[in-house]
XYZ file of C-alpha atoms in Angstrom:
192
model
C -100.591 34.529 24.015
C -99.889 35.146 20.312
C -100.928 38.472 18.851
C -103.530 38.415 16.142
C -102.597 39.837 12.770
C -103.787 43.427 12.597
C -103.777 43.949 8.847
C -105.561 42.612 5.804
C -103.077 40.237 4.166
C -104.943 40.195 0.847
C -104.836 43.991 0.633
C -101.170 43.915 1.642
C -100.376 41.426 -1.126
C -102.221 43.580 -3.663
C -100.283 46.679 -2.601
C -96.996 44.736 -2.602
C -97.811 43.508 -6.118
C -98.139 47.135 -7.252
C -94.801 48.060 -5.684
C -92.946 45.050 -7.111
C -94.537 45.717 -10.507
C -93.417 49.333 -10.505
C -89.948 48.893 -9.029
C -88.989 45.246 -9.544
C -87.882 42.727 -6.962
C -84.285 43.828 -6.483
C -85.060 47.547 -6.209
C -87.735 46.942 -3.582
C -86.356 46.608 -0.063
C -88.115 45.185 2.965
C -88.180 48.722 4.320
C -89.889 49.937 1.134
C -92.463 47.201 1.552
C -93.183 47.873 5.216
C -93.545 51.603 4.545
C -95.751 51.058 1.495
C -97.924 48.500 3.278
C -97.995 50.380 6.573
C -96.920 47.329 8.594
C -93.949 46.464 10.736
C -91.118 44.240 9.623
C -92.124 41.606 12.172
C -95.644 41.534 10.762
C -94.312 41.112 7.231
C -92.121 38.191 8.291
C -94.899 36.608 10.376
C -97.368 36.770 7.492
C -95.135 35.961 4.514
C -91.902 34.472 5.870
C -89.650 36.916 4.053
C -89.450 39.214 1.026
C -89.383 36.199 -1.304
C -92.570 34.857 0.259
C -94.325 38.177 -0.241
C -93.044 38.342 -3.817
C -94.406 34.861 -4.572
C -97.726 35.876 -2.994
C -97.771 38.991 -5.197
C -97.126 36.895 -8.329
C -99.894 34.481 -7.313
C -102.218 37.438 -6.749
C -101.389 38.710 -10.236
C -102.101 35.241 -11.636
C -105.475 34.929 -9.930
C -106.630 38.475 -10.699
C -105.305 40.221 -13.812
C -104.073 37.144 -15.673
C -107.246 35.193 -14.844
C -109.443 38.118 -15.940
C -107.673 38.213 -19.305
C -108.334 34.506 -19.838
C -111.981 34.825 -18.806
C -112.487 37.574 -21.378
C -110.857 35.334 -23.986
C -113.212 32.457 -23.192
C -116.277 34.724 -23.325
C -115.522 36.030 -26.812
C -117.783 34.658 -29.540
C -115.442 35.489 -32.430
C -111.976 33.992 -31.886
C -110.066 36.622 -33.856
C -111.799 39.500 -32.039
C -111.314 37.817 -28.651
C -107.599 37.256 -29.267
C -107.202 40.833 -30.558
C -108.927 42.146 -27.421
C -106.706 39.995 -25.191
C -103.498 41.193 -26.843
C -104.422 44.865 -27.055
C -105.734 44.790 -23.485
C -102.413 43.433 -22.248
C -100.594 46.163 -24.205
C -102.689 48.865 -22.570
C -101.987 47.521 -19.080
C -98.274 47.155 -19.869
C -97.819 50.710 -21.154
C -99.685 52.286 -18.259
C -97.674 54.035 -15.568
C -94.919 54.928 -17.990
C -94.301 51.416 -19.263
C -94.463 49.166 -16.241
C -94.754 46.131 -18.495
C -96.210 42.868 -17.241
C -95.412 41.708 -13.722
C -94.932 38.101 -14.856
C -92.643 38.973 -17.773
C -90.751 41.426 -15.585
C -90.299 38.648 -13.011
C -88.880 36.303 -15.638
C -86.456 38.931 -16.935
C -85.279 39.856 -13.460
C -85.374 36.595 -11.490
C -84.654 33.710 -13.877
C -82.892 31.369 -14.189
C -81.926 31.356 -10.493
C -85.419 31.579 -8.956
C -87.220 28.252 -9.423
C -90.360 29.381 -7.547
C -90.850 32.338 -9.895
C -90.288 30.030 -12.871
C -93.055 27.685 -11.647
C -95.570 30.477 -11.047
C -94.952 32.128 -14.405
C -94.895 28.778 -16.214
C -98.306 27.996 -14.711
C -99.614 31.348 -15.995
C -98.226 30.720 -19.459
C -99.536 27.154 -19.529
C -103.019 28.435 -18.644
C -102.810 31.061 -21.395
C -101.618 28.519 -23.939
C -104.361 26.048 -22.971
C -107.101 28.693 -23.172
C -105.838 29.942 -26.531
C -105.541 26.375 -27.841
C -109.182 25.697 -27.004
C -110.399 28.964 -28.567
C -108.369 28.237 -31.691
C -109.526 24.613 -31.882
C -113.179 25.649 -31.729
C -112.616 28.466 -34.240
C -110.951 26.041 -36.658
C -113.862 23.600 -36.329
C -116.301 26.442 -37.096
C -114.215 27.530 -40.094
C -113.514 30.976 -38.606
C -109.776 30.620 -39.031
C -107.491 28.538 -41.222
C -106.912 24.981 -40.106
C -103.439 24.756 -41.641
C -101.626 24.912 -38.283
C -101.936 22.945 -35.088
C -103.956 25.015 -32.553
C -101.420 24.291 -29.807
C -98.553 25.569 -31.963
C -100.448 28.747 -32.887
C -101.337 29.269 -29.212
C -97.674 28.836 -28.239
C -96.722 31.380 -30.937
C -99.267 33.894 -29.619
C -98.020 33.519 -26.026
C -94.422 33.940 -27.203
C -95.409 36.960 -29.306
C -97.216 38.483 -26.330
C -94.168 38.011 -24.097
C -91.981 39.839 -26.596
C -94.590 42.543 -27.003
C -94.722 43.043 -23.240
C -90.942 43.429 -23.078
C -91.161 45.925 -25.962
C -93.826 47.865 -24.068
C -91.206 48.743 -21.469
C -88.938 50.150 -24.185
C -91.727 51.839 -26.143
C -94.629 52.495 -23.758
C -96.851 53.644 -26.616
C -99.995 51.592 -27.290
C -100.684 53.150 -30.743
C -97.167 52.136 -31.829
C -97.518 48.565 -30.527
C -101.128 47.692 -31.364
C -100.569 47.392 -35.156
C -98.193 44.516 -34.392
C -101.190 42.564 -33.103
C -102.656 42.567 -36.613
C -99.437 41.053 -37.952
C -99.618 38.292 -35.341
C -103.291 37.688 -36.144
C -102.339 37.081 -39.771
C -101.060 33.700 -38.541
C -104.746 32.768 -38.273
C -105.338 33.289 -42.026
């Protein structure tokens, strides 16, 4: 008779996400994971297949929690400029926490691409969702006359996602929110 799983896989994925985010994929061994999660190696392999499977699960967890929360807050904002500012500065604050841990998705891209197609797909999906949400916010704001209509909303959204990616890499070099947040105002000038 097969043994039943004796641990909460969702909690394990969340804890693995924290470890991968802090240390990176390569610097995190299976032993590190089993110790951090408090599970045996056999349990890890039974639940996730291997370290790569757990890493993909951690990226998906990031996408459905932190990244999704950021997009929800963007969609709830009444004023487009304020909502975008809050999104960008919020991401800076998360990225500089813990001594400059950056963004798990951007870290994954820097560490794992181009050789890891699964990571590319997961992060591309996150970026596509961000671009689509920003495009819609910008489109509506342009129709209401809140921001200049001189640029295509999709192009401005793509610029903002690209800017954010660079900002998140910079947050690892300079984990100082007060130094990085003024850059958001420069990016927002693209809306004028």
